[in-house]
GROMACS .gro file of C-alpha atoms in nm:
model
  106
    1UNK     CA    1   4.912   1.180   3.486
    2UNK     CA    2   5.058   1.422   3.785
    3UNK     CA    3   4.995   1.794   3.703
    4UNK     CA    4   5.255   1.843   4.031
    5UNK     CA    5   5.508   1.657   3.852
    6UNK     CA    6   5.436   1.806   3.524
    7UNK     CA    7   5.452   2.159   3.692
    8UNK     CA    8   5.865   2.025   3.817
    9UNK     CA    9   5.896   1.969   3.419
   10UNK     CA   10   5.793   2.265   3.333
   11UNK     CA   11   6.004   2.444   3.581
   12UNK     CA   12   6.327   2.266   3.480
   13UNK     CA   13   6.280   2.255   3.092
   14UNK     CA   14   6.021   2.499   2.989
   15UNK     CA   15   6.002   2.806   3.201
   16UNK     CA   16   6.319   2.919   3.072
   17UNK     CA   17   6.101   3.036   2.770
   18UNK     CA   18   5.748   2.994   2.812
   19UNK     CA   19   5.498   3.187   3.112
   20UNK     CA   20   5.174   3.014   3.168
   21UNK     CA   21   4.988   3.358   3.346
   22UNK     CA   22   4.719   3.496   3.240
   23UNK     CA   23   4.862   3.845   3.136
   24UNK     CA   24   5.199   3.662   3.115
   25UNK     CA   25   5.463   3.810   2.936
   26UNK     CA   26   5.660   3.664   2.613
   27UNK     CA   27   5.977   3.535   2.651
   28UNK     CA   28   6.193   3.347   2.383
   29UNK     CA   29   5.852   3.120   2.340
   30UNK     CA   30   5.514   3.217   2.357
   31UNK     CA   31   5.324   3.285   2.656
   32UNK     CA   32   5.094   2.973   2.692
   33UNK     CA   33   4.798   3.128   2.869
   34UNK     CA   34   4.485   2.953   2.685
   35UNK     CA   35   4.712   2.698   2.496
   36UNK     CA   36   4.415   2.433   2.469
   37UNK     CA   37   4.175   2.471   2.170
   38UNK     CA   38   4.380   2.779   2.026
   39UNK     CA   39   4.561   2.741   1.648
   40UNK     CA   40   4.933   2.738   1.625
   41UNK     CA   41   5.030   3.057   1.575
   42UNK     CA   42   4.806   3.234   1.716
   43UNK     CA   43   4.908   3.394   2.035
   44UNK     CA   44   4.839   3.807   2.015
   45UNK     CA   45   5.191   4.006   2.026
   46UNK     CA   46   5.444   3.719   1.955
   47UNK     CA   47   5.638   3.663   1.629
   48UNK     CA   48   5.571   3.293   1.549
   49UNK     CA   49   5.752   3.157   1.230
   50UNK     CA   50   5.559   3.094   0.895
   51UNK     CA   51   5.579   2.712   0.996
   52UNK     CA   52   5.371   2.728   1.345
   53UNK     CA   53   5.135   2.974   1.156
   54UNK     CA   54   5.106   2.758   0.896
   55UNK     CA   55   5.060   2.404   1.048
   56UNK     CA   56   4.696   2.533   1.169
   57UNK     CA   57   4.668   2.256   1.425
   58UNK     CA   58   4.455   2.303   1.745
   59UNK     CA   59   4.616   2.220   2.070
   60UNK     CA   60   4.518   1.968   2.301
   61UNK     CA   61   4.645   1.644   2.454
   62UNK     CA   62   4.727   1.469   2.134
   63UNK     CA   63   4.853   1.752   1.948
   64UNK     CA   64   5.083   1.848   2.267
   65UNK     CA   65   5.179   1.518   2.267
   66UNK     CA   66   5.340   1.456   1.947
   67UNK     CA   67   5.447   1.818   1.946
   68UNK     CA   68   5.642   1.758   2.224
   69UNK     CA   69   5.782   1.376   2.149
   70UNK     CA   70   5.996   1.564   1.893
   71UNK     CA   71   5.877   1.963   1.788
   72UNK     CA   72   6.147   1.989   1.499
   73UNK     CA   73   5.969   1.721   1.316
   74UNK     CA   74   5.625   1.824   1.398
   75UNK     CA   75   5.691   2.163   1.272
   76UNK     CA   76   5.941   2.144   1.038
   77UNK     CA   77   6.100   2.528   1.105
   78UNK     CA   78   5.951   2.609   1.415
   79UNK     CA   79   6.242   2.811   1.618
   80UNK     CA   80   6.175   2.614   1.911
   81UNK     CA   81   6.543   2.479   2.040
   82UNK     CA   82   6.369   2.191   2.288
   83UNK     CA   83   6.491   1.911   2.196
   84UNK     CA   84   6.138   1.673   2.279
   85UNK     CA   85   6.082   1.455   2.609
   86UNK     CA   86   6.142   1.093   2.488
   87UNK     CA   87   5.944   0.926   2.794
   88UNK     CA   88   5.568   0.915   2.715
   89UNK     CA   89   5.517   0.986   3.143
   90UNK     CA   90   5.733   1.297   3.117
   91UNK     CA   91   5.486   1.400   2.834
   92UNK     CA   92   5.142   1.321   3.001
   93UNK     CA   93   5.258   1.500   3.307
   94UNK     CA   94   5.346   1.794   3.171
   95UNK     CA   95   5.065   1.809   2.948
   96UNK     CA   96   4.847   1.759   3.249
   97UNK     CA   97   4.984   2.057   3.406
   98UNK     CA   98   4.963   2.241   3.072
   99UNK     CA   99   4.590   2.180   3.058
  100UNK     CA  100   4.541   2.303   3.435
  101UNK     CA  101   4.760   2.590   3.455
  102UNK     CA  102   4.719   2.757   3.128
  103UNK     CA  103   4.294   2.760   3.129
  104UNK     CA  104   4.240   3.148   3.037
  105UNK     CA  105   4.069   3.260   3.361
  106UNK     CA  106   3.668   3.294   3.382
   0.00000   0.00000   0.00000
C-alpha cells in the first residue's frame, strides 16, 4: 500500500468533494478529518442522508474498502456521485492515505 500514491488518488478523484484537515471545511462530501473508528453519519455540521446515518457501520480498512469498490451498493441512497475504484491497488492506496492523513490531531 503507497499512502503517496493514494494521496495522487485522492487529489484526482476525491478532493473535488472531500477535505481531510483537521478544521477542514465541508464541501459536496463530508470533511474526513477522523474518518477511522467514527459511525457513518456522523460528522458534526454536515447533512448526511437517512441511508449513511442509518447503515451505522464504523470505518476502517475493510469498511472503506467495500465502500469504495462500489458506494451506491454499499449504501443504497447515499448521495455520493463516485462511481467506486474497480482495482483493489487503487483502493488500498488510497485507503492508506486515508488512514494517515485524516488521524484527528493529538
Amino acid at each position: 500500500m503507497s499512502a503517496k500514491n493514494g494521496a495522487k488518488i485522492f487529489k484526482q478523484r476525491c478532493d473535488q468533494c472531500h477535505t481531510v484537515d483537521a478544521g477542514g471545511k465541508h464541501k459536496t462530501g463530508p470533511n474526513l478529518n477522523g474518518l477511522i473508528g467514527r459511525k457513518t453519519g456522523q460528522m458534526a455540521g454536515f447533512q448526511y442522508t437517512d441511508a449513511n446515518i442509518k447503515k451505522g457501520i464504523t470505518w476502517s480498512a475493510d469498511t472503506l474498502d467495500e465502500y469504495l469498490t462500489n458506494p451506491k451498493k454499499y449504501i443504497p441512497g447515499t448521495k455520493m456521485v463516485f462511481a467506486g475504484l474497480k482495482k483493489k491497488k487503487d483502493r488500498n492506496d488510497l485507503i492508506a492515505y486515508l488512514i494517515k492523513s485524516t488521524k484527528p490531531p493529538k
